[in-house]
Short mmCIF file of C-alpha atoms in Angstrom, two decimals:
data_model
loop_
_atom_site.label_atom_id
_atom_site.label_comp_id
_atom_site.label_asym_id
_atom_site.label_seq_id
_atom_site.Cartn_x
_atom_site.Cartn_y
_atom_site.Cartn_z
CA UNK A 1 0.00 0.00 0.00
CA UNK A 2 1.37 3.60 -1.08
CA UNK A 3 1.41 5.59 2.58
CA UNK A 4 2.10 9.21 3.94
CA UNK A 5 5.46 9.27 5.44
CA UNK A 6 6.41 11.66 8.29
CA UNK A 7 9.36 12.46 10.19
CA UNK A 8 10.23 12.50 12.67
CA UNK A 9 7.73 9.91 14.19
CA UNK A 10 9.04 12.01 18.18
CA UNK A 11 10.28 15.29 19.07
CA UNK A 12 11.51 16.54 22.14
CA UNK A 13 12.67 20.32 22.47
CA UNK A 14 13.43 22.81 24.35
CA UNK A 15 11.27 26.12 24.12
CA UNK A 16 12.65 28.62 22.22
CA UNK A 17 14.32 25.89 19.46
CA UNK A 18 13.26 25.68 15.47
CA UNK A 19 11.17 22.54 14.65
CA UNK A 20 10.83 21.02 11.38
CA UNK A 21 8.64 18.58 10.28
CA UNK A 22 8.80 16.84 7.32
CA UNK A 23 6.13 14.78 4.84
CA UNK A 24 6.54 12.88 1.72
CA UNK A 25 3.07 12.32 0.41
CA UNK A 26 1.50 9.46 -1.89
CA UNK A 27 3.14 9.78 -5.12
CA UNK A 28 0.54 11.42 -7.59
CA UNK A 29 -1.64 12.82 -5.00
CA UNK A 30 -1.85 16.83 -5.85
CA UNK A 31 -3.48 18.05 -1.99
CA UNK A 32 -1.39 17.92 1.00
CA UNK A 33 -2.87 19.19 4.49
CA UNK A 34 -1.29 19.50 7.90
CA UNK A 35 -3.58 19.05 10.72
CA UNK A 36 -2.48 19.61 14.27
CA UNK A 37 -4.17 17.17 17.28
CA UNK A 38 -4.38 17.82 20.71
CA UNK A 39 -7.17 16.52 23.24
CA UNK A 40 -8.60 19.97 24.01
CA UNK A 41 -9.02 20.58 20.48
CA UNK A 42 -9.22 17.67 17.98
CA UNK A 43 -7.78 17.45 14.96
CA UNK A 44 -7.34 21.10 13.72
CA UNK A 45 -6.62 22.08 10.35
CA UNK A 46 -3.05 23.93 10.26
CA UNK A 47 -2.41 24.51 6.09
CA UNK A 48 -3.08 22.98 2.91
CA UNK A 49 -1.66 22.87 -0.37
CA UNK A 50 -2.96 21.76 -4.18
CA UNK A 51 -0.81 21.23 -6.82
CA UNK A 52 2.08 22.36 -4.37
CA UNK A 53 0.99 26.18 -3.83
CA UNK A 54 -0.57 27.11 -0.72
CA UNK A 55 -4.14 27.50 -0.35
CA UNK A 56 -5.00 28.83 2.79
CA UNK A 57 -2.84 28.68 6.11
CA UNK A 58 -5.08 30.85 8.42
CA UNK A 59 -5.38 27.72 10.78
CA UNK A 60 -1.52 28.85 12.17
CA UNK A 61 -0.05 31.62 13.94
CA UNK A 62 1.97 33.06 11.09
CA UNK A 63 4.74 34.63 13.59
CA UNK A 64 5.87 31.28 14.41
CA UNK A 65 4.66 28.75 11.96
CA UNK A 66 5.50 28.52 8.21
CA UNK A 67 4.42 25.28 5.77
CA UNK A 68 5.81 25.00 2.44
CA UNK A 69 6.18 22.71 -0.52
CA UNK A 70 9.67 22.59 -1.72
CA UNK A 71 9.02 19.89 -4.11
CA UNK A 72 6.10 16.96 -5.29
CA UNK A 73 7.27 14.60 -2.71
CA UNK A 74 8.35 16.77 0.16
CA UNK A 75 6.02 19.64 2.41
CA UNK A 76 7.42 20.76 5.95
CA UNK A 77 6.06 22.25 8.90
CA UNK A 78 8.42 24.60 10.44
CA UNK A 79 7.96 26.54 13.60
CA UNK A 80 10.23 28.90 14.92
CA UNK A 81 10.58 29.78 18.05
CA UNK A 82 8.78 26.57 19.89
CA UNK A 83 6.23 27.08 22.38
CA UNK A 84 5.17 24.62 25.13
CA UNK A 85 1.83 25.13 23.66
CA UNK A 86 3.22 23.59 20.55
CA UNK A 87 3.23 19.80 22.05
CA UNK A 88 0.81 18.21 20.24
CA UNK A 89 1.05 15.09 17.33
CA UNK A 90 1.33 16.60 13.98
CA UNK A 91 -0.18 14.78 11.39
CA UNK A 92 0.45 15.34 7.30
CA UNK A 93 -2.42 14.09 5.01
CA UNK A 94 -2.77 13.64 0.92
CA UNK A 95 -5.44 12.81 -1.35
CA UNK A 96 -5.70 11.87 -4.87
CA UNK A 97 -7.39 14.39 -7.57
CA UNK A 98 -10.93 14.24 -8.24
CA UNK A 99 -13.91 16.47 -7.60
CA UNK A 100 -15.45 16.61 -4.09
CA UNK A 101 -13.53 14.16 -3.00
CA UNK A 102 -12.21 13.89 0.54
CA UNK A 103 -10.51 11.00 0.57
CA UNK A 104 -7.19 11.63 2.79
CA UNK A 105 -4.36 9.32 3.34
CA UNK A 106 -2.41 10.46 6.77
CA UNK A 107 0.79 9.74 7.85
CA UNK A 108 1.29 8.34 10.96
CA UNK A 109 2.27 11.96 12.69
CA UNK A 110 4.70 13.75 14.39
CA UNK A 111 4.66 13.89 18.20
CA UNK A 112 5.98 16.67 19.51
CA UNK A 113 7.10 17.97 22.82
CA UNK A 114 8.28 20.93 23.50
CA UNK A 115 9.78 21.84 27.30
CA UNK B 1 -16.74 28.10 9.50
CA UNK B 2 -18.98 24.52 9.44
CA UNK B 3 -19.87 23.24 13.04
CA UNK B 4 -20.00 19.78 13.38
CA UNK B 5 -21.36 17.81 16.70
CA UNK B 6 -20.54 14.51 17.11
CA UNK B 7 -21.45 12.51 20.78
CA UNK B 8 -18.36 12.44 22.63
CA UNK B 9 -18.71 8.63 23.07
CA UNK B 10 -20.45 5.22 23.03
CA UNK B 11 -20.25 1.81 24.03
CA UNK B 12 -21.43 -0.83 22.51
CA UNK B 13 -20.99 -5.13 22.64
CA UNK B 14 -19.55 -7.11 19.97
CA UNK B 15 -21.83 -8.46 17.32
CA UNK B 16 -23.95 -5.47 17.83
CA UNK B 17 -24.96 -2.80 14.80
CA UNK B 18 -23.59 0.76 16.05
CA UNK B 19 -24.88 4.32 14.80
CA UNK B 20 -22.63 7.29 15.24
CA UNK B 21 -24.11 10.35 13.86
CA UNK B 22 -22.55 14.15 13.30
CA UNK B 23 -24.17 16.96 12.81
CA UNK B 24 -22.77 19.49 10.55
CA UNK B 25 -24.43 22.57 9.11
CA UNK B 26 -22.64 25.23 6.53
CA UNK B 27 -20.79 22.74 4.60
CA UNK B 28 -20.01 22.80 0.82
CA UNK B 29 -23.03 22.19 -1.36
CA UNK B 30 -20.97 19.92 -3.95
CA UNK B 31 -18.68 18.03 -1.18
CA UNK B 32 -18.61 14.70 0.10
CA UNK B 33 -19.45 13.68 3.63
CA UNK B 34 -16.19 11.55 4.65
CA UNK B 35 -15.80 9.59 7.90
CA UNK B 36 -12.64 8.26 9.41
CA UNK B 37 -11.32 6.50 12.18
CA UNK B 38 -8.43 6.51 14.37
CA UNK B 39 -6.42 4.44 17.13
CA UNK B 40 -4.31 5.22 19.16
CA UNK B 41 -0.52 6.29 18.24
CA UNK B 42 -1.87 6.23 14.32
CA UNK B 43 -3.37 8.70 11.97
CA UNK B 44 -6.86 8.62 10.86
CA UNK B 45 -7.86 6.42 8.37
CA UNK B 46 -10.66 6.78 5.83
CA UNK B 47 -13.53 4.40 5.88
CA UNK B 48 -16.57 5.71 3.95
CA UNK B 49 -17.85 8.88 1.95
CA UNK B 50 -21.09 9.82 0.27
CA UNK B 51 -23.12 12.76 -0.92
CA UNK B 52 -26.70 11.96 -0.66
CA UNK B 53 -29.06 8.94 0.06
CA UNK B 54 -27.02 5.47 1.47
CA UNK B 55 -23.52 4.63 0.63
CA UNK B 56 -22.02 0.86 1.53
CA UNK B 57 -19.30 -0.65 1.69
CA UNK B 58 -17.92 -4.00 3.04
CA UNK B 59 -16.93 -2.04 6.43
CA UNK B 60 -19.70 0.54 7.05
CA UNK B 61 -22.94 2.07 5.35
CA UNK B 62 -23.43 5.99 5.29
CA UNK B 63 -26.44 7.63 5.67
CA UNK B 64 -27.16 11.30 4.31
CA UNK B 65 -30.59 12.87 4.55
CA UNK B 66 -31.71 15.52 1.53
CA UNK B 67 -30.71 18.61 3.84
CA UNK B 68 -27.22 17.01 4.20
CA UNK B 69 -27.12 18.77 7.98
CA UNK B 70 -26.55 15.39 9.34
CA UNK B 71 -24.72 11.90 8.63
CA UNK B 72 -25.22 8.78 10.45
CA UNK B 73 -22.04 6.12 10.45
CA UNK B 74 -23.26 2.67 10.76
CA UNK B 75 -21.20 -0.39 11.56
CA UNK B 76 -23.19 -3.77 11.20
CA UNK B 77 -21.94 -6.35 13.74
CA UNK B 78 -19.07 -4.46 15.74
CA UNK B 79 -15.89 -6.45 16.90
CA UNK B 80 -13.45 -5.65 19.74
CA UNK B 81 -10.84 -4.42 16.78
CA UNK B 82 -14.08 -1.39 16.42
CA UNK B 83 -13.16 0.00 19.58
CA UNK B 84 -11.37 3.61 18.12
CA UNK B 85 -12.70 7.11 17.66
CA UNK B 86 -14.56 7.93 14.51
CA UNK B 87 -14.69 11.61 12.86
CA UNK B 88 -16.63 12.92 10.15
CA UNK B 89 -14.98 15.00 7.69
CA UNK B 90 -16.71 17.70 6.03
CA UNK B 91 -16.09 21.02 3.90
CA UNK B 92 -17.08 24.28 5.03
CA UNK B 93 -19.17 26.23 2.52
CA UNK B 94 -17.29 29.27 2.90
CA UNK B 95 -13.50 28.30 2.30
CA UNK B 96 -13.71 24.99 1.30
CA UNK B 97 -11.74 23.82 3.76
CA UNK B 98 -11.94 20.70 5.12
CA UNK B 99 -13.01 20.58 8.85
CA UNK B 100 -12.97 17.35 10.97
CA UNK B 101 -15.74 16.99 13.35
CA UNK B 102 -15.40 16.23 17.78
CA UNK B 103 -14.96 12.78 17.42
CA UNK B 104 -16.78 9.68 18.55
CA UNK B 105 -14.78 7.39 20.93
CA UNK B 106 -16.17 3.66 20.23
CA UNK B 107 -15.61 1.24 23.13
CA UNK B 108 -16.71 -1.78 22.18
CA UNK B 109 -17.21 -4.38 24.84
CA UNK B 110 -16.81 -8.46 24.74
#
């Protein structure tokens, strides 16, 4: 089965240090999403992307958060400086092209911790 | 942005048919209705999606009324491997953004 692939799978930092997060999405797939979960509140949409450009990214504080699709198979999640309010599990999603559909694939996510 | 309400949990016994239904209003005339579900330590994972009427597959069937301000999740016949949290999926009308709903933790009892 084609999958989602994340890294890293666990991150522990120190506040005030850069994060990245990295996805390689299903080869083919033109959307990408990052979606941020936490128990308070859910799974929370962060930033998406079709056909690599950015659609909309109002789901993240822009001072310390930037998403960007360097290439087909690779989108990152940066933020700069970390915040304990940060910890959370990160999770990167694709889906295939077609109209309406919502059919995601995730990754398995990105746990982050940040002290 | 859409709302979507979803009860926060339910328990059920194996071999029994479950119904998990999320309410959602302000979503995208022309989108699907997806629903997913997630364990623990793993991402979610897509099980069914439809527009209108009944959808079914060999997992689930989907049930969308002609307003489309609801959809009900049913599982025929749960097993132990059930027990997870299921989310609906939907679009908001407005941005088109796709908007997961509260969840549904599934405990699903021998």
């Amino acid at each position: 089965d084609a999958r989602v692939t994340q890294t890293p799978r666990h991150k522990v930092t120190e506040m005030g240090q850069e994060v990245t997060m990295r996805c390689q999405p299903i080869l083919g797939h033109n959307t990408v999403f990052w979606y941020r979960q936490t128990m308070m509140q859910g799974l929370e949409l962060l930033a998406y992307f079709r056909n690599r450009a950015p659609l909309d990214d109002s789901g993240m504080p822009k001072d310390r958060f930037s998403a960007e699709m360097p290439d087909a198979t690779l989108a990152t999640l940066k933020i700069q400086p970390s915040e304990p309010r940060d910890s959370a599990v990160y999770f990167c999603a694709s889906g295939s092209p077609g109209s309406w559909s919502n059919v995601l694939t995730f990754g398995a996510g990105s746990r982050l911790t940040v002290l | 942005l859409a709302k979507t309400t979803q009860p926060i949990s339910m328990d059920s016994y194996e071999g029994q048919e479950v119904n998990i239904t999320c309410s959602h209003n302000n979503i995208a005339t022309n989108d699907y209705i997806t629903w997913y579900q997630q364990f623990p330590s793993q991402g979610p994972r897509f099980i069914i999606q439809g527009y209108k009427t009944k959808v079914t597959n060999e997992v689930a069937s989907l049930f969308i009324p002609a307003d489309r301000k609801s959809s009900t999740l049913s599982l025929p016949r749960v097993s132990l491997s059930d027990t997870a949290v299921y989310y609906c999926l939907v679009g908001d009308r407005g941005t088109d953004k796709l908007i997961f709903g509260t969840g549904t933790r599934l405990q699903v009892f021998p």
